[in-house]
Short mmCIF file of C-alpha atoms in Angstrom, two decimals:
data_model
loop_
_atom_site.label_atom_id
_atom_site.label_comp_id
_atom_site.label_asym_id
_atom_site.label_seq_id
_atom_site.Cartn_x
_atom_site.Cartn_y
_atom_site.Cartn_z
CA UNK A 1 59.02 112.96 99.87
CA UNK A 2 58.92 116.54 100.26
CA UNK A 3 56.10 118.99 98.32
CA UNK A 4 58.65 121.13 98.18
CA UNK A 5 61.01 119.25 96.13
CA UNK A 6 59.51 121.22 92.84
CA UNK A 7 61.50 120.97 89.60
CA UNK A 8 64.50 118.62 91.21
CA UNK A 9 64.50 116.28 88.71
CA UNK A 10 67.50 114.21 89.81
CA UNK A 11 66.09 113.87 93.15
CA UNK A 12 62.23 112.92 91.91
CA UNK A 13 64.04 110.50 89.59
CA UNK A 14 66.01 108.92 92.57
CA UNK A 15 62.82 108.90 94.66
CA UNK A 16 61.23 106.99 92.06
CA UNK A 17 63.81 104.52 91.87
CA UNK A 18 63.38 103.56 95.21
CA UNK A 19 59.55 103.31 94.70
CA UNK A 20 60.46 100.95 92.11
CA UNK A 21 62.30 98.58 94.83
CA UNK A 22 59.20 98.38 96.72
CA UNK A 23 59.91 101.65 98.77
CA UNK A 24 56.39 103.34 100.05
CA UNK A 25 56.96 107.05 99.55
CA UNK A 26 55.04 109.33 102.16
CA UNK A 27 54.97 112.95 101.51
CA UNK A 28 55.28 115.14 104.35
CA UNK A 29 56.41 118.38 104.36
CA UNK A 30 58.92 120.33 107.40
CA UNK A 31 56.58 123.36 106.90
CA UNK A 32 53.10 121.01 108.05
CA UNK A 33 53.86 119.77 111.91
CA UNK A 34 51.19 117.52 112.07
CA UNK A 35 51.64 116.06 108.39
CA UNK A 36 55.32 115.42 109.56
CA UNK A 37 53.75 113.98 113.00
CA UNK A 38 51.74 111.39 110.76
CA UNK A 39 53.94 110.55 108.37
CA UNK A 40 56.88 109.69 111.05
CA UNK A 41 53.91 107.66 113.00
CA UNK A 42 53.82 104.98 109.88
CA UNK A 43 57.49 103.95 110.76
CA UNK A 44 60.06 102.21 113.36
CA UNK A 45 63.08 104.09 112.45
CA UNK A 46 63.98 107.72 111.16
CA UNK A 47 66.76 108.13 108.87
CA UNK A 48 67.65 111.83 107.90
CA UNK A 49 69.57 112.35 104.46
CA UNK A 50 69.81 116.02 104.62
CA UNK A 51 72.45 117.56 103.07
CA UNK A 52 75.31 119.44 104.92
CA UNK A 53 77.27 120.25 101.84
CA UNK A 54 76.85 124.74 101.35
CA UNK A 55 77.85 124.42 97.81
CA UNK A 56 74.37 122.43 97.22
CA UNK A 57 71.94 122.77 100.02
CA UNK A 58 72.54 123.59 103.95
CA UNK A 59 69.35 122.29 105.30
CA UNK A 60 70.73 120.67 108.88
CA UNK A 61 68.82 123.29 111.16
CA UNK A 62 65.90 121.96 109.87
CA UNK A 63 65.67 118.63 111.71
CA UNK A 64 64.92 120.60 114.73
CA UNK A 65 61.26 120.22 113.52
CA UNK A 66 62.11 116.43 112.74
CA UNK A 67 62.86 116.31 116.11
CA UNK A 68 60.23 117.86 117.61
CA UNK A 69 57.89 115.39 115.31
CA UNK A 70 59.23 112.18 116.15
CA UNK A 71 58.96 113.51 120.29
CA UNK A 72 55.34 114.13 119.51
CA UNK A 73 54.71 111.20 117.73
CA UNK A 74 56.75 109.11 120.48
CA UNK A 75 57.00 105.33 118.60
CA UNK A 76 60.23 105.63 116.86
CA UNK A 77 62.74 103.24 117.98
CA UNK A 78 65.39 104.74 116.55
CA UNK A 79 66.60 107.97 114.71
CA UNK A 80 69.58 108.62 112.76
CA UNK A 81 70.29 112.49 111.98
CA UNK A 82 72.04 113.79 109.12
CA UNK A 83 75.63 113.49 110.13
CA UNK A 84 77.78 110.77 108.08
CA UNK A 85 81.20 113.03 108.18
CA UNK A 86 83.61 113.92 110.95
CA UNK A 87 82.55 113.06 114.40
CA UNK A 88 80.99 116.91 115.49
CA UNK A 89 81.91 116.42 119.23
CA UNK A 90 85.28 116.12 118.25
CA UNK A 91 85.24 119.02 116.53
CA UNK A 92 84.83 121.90 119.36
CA UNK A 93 88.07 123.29 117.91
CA UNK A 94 87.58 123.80 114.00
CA UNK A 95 88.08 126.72 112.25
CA UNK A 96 85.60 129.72 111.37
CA UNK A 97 83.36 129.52 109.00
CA UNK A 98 83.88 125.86 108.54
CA UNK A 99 82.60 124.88 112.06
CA UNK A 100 78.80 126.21 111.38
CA UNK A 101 78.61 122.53 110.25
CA UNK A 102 79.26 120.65 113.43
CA UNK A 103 77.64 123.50 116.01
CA UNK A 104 74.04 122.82 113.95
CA UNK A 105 74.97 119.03 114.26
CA UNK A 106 75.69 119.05 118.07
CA UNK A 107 72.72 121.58 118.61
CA UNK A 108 70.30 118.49 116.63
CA UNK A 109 72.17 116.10 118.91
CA UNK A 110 71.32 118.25 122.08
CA UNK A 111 67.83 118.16 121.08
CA UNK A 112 67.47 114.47 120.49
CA UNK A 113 69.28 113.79 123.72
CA UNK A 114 67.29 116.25 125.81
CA UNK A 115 63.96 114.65 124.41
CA UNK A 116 64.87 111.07 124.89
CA UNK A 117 65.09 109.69 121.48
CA UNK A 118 66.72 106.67 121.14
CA UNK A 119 69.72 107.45 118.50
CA UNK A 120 72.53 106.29 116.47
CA UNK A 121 74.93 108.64 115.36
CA UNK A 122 77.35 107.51 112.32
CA UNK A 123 80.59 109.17 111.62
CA UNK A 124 81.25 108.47 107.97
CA UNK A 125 84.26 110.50 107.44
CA UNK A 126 85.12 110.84 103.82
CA UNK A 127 82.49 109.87 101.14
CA UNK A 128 84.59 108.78 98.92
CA UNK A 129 83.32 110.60 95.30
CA UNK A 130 84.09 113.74 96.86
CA UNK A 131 87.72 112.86 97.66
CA UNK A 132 89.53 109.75 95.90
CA UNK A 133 88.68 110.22 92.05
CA UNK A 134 90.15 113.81 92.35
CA UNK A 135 93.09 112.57 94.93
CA UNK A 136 91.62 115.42 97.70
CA UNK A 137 92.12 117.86 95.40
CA UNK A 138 89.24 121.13 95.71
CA UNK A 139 87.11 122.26 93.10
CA UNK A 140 86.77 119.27 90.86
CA UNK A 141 85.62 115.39 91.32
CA UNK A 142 87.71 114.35 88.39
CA UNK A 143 91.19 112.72 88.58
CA UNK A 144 94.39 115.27 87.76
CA UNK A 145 95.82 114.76 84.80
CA UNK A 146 99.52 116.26 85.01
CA UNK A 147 99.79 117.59 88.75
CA UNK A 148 98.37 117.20 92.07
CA UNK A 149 98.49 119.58 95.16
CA UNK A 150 99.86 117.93 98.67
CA UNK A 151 98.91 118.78 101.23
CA UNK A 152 101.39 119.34 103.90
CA UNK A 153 104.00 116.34 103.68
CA UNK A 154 101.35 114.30 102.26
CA UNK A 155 101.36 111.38 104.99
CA UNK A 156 98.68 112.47 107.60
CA UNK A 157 96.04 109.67 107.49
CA UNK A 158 92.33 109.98 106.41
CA UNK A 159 89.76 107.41 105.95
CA UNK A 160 87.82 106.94 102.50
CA UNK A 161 84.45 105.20 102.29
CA UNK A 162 82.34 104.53 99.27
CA UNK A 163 78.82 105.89 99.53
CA UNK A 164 77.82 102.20 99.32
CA UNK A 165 79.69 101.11 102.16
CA UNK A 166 78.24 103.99 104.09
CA UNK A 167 74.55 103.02 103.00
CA UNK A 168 74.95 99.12 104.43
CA UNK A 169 76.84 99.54 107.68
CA UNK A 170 73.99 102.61 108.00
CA UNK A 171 71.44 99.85 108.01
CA UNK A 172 72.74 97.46 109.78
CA UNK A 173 73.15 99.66 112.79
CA UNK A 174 69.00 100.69 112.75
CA UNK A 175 68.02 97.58 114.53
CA UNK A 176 71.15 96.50 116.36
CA UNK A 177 71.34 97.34 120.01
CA UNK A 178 75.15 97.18 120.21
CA UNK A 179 74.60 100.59 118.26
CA UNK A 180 72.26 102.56 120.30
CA UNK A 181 72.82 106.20 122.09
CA UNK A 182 76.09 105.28 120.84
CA UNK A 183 78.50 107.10 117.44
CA UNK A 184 79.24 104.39 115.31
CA UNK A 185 82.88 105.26 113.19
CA UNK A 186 83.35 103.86 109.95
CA UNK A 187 87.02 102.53 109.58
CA UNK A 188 87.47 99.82 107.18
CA UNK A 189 91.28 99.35 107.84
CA UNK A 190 92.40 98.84 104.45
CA UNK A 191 90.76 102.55 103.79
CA UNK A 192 92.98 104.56 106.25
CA UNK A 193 95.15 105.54 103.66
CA UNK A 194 97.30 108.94 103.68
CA UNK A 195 97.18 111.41 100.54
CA UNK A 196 100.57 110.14 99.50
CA UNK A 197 99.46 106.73 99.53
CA UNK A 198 95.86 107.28 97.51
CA UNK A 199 97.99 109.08 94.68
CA UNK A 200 100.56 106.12 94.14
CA UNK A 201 97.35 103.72 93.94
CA UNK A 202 96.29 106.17 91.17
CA UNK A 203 99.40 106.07 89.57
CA UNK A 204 99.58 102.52 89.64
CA UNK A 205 96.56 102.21 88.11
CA UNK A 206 97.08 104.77 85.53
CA UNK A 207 100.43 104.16 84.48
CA UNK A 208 101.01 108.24 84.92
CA UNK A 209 103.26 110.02 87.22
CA UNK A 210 101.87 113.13 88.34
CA UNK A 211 103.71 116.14 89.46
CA UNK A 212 103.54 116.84 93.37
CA UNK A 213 103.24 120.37 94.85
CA UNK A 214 103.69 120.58 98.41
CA UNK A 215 101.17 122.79 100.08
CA UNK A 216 102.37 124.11 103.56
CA UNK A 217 100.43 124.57 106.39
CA UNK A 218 100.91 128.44 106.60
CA UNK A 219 99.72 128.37 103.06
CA UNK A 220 97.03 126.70 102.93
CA UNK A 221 95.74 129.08 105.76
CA UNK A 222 96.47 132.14 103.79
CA UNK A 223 95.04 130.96 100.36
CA UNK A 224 91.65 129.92 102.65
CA UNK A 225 90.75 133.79 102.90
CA UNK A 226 91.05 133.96 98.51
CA UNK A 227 88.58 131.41 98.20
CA UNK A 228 84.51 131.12 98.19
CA UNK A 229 83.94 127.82 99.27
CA UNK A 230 85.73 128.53 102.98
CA UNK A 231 83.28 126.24 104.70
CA UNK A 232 84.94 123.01 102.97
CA UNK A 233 88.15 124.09 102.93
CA UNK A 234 88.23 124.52 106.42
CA UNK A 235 87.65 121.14 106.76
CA UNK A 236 90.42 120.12 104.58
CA UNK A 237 92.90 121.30 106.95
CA UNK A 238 91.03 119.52 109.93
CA UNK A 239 91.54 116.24 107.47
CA UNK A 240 95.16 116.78 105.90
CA UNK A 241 97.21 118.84 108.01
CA UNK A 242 95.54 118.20 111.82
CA UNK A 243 94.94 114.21 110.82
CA UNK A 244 91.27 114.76 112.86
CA UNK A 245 89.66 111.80 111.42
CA UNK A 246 92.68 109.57 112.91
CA UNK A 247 94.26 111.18 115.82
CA UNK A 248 91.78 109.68 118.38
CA UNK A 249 90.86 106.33 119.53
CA UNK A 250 87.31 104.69 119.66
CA UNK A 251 86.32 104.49 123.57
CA UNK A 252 84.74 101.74 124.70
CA UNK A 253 82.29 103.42 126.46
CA UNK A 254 79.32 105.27 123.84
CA UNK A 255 81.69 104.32 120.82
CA UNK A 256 81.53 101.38 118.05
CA UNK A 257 83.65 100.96 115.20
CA UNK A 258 81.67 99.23 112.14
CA UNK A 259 83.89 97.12 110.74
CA UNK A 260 84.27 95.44 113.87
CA UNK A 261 80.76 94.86 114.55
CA UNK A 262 79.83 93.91 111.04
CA UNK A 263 83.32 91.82 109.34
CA UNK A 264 80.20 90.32 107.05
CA UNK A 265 80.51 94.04 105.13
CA UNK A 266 81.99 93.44 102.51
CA UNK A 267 83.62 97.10 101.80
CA UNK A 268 85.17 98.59 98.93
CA UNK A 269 89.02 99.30 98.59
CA UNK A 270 89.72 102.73 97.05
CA UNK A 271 91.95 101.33 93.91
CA UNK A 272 88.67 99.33 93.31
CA UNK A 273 86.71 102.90 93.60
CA UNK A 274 89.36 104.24 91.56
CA UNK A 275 89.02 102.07 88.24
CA UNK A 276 85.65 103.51 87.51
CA UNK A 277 87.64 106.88 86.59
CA UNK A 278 90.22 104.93 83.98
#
């Protein structure tokens, strides 16, 4: 727990829910060296929730000093930076300004790396409150009610995971050796679903037919420059249009898929995720 976290409520509140569970909060702050250096010599395993999202907060830079504590304090067994979306090393070709993201994650991964810390790195791909409620559309969480924006043809594949999901196959790869120095991918197959195919589960479940709009490429790419949050909707067309979260295969060699190594996961399907929003 961070000093700094002043009048964040909602986080305090969360904090104290998991102090509730029998979590032991330590406070250390990014600012103190050696109170970070302490603090990460209490524990086995490092697991960084920063946030990456620039509407909120950007603070990824900032594990560089998490780094730099855990080589100084030289008994963790395992970290796991703050990465949890696409796979950054795959990313070497994304779009300005949208690629900030994934240069500060493979700079953090350099660092780690370079210092010999043993690591897991887990590529979440899409949390799914940020992208199945609305049906991928930007600007709100909420499902459409009359029309929904496609992108492209609609029929590139994604993969959806709820935040859950995320959390457990997160912790079972802390301890497992099949999972370290390697990037663990999150695919739960019955999740790889394509735009097209989350909106008719929606309008199954709703009973409502929504209006499609086709959003071309070319488009999309022009009507990038009009809006504030570029960052995100750069990644959008890395998602939707290139299909970057599917296009590759897991190698054997440095690369786990989690569904694979843990079929005891019990994961959410997304017209599950969906009936919360009825």
């Amino acid at each position: 727990m961070r000093p700094e976290i002043g009048l964040d409520i909602d986080k305090l509140q969360m904090l104290l829910s998991f102090k509730a569970q029998g979590a032991r909060l330590l406070e250390a702050s990014l600012d103190d060296h050696q109170g970070l250096v302490a603090a990460v010599k209490q524990v086995d395993v490092v697991v960084s929730a920063m946030s990456g999202v620039h509407f909120r907060s950007h603070n990824l830079h900032l594990q560089l000093k998490l780094v730099e504590a855990i080589k100084e304090a030289g008994n963790v067994k395992r970290f796991l930076p703050s990465e949890f979306g696409m796979d950054p090393a795959r990313m070497g070709h994304a779009l300005e300004p949208g690629r900030i993201t994934f240069d500060e994650k493979m700079e953090i991964r350099r660092a780690i790396e370079e210092g010999n810390i043993p690591h897991t790195y887990i590529s979440a791909n899409c949390f799914a409150a940020y992208f199945v409620p609305n049906l991928c559309q930007m600007c709100t969480l909420l499902p459409p009610k009359e029309k929904v924006h496609v992108y492209g043809d609609g029929n590139v594949k994604a993969i959806f995971v709820d935040e859950d999901d995320i959390a457990a196959y997160t912790i079972k790869c802390v301890d497992d050796p099949r999972a370290l120095n390697k990037t663990i991918y999150l695919r739960p197959q019955e999740n790889i679903l394509s735009q097209n195919e989350l909106i008719a589960k929606w309008e199954k479940l709703s009973g409502k037919v929504l209006k499609k709009i086709p959003i071309p490429s070319d488009e999309f790419l022009v009507s990038m420059k009009d809006l504030a949050n570029q960052v995100g909707i750069g990644h959008y067309y890395h998602i939707f249009y290139e299909g970057c979260l599917t296009n590759f295969d897991i190698r054997d060699d440095g690369e786990e898929e989690a569904s694979l190594l843990y079929p005891e996961v019990q994961y959410t399907r997304m017209d599950e995720y969906m009936q919360h929003y009825l």
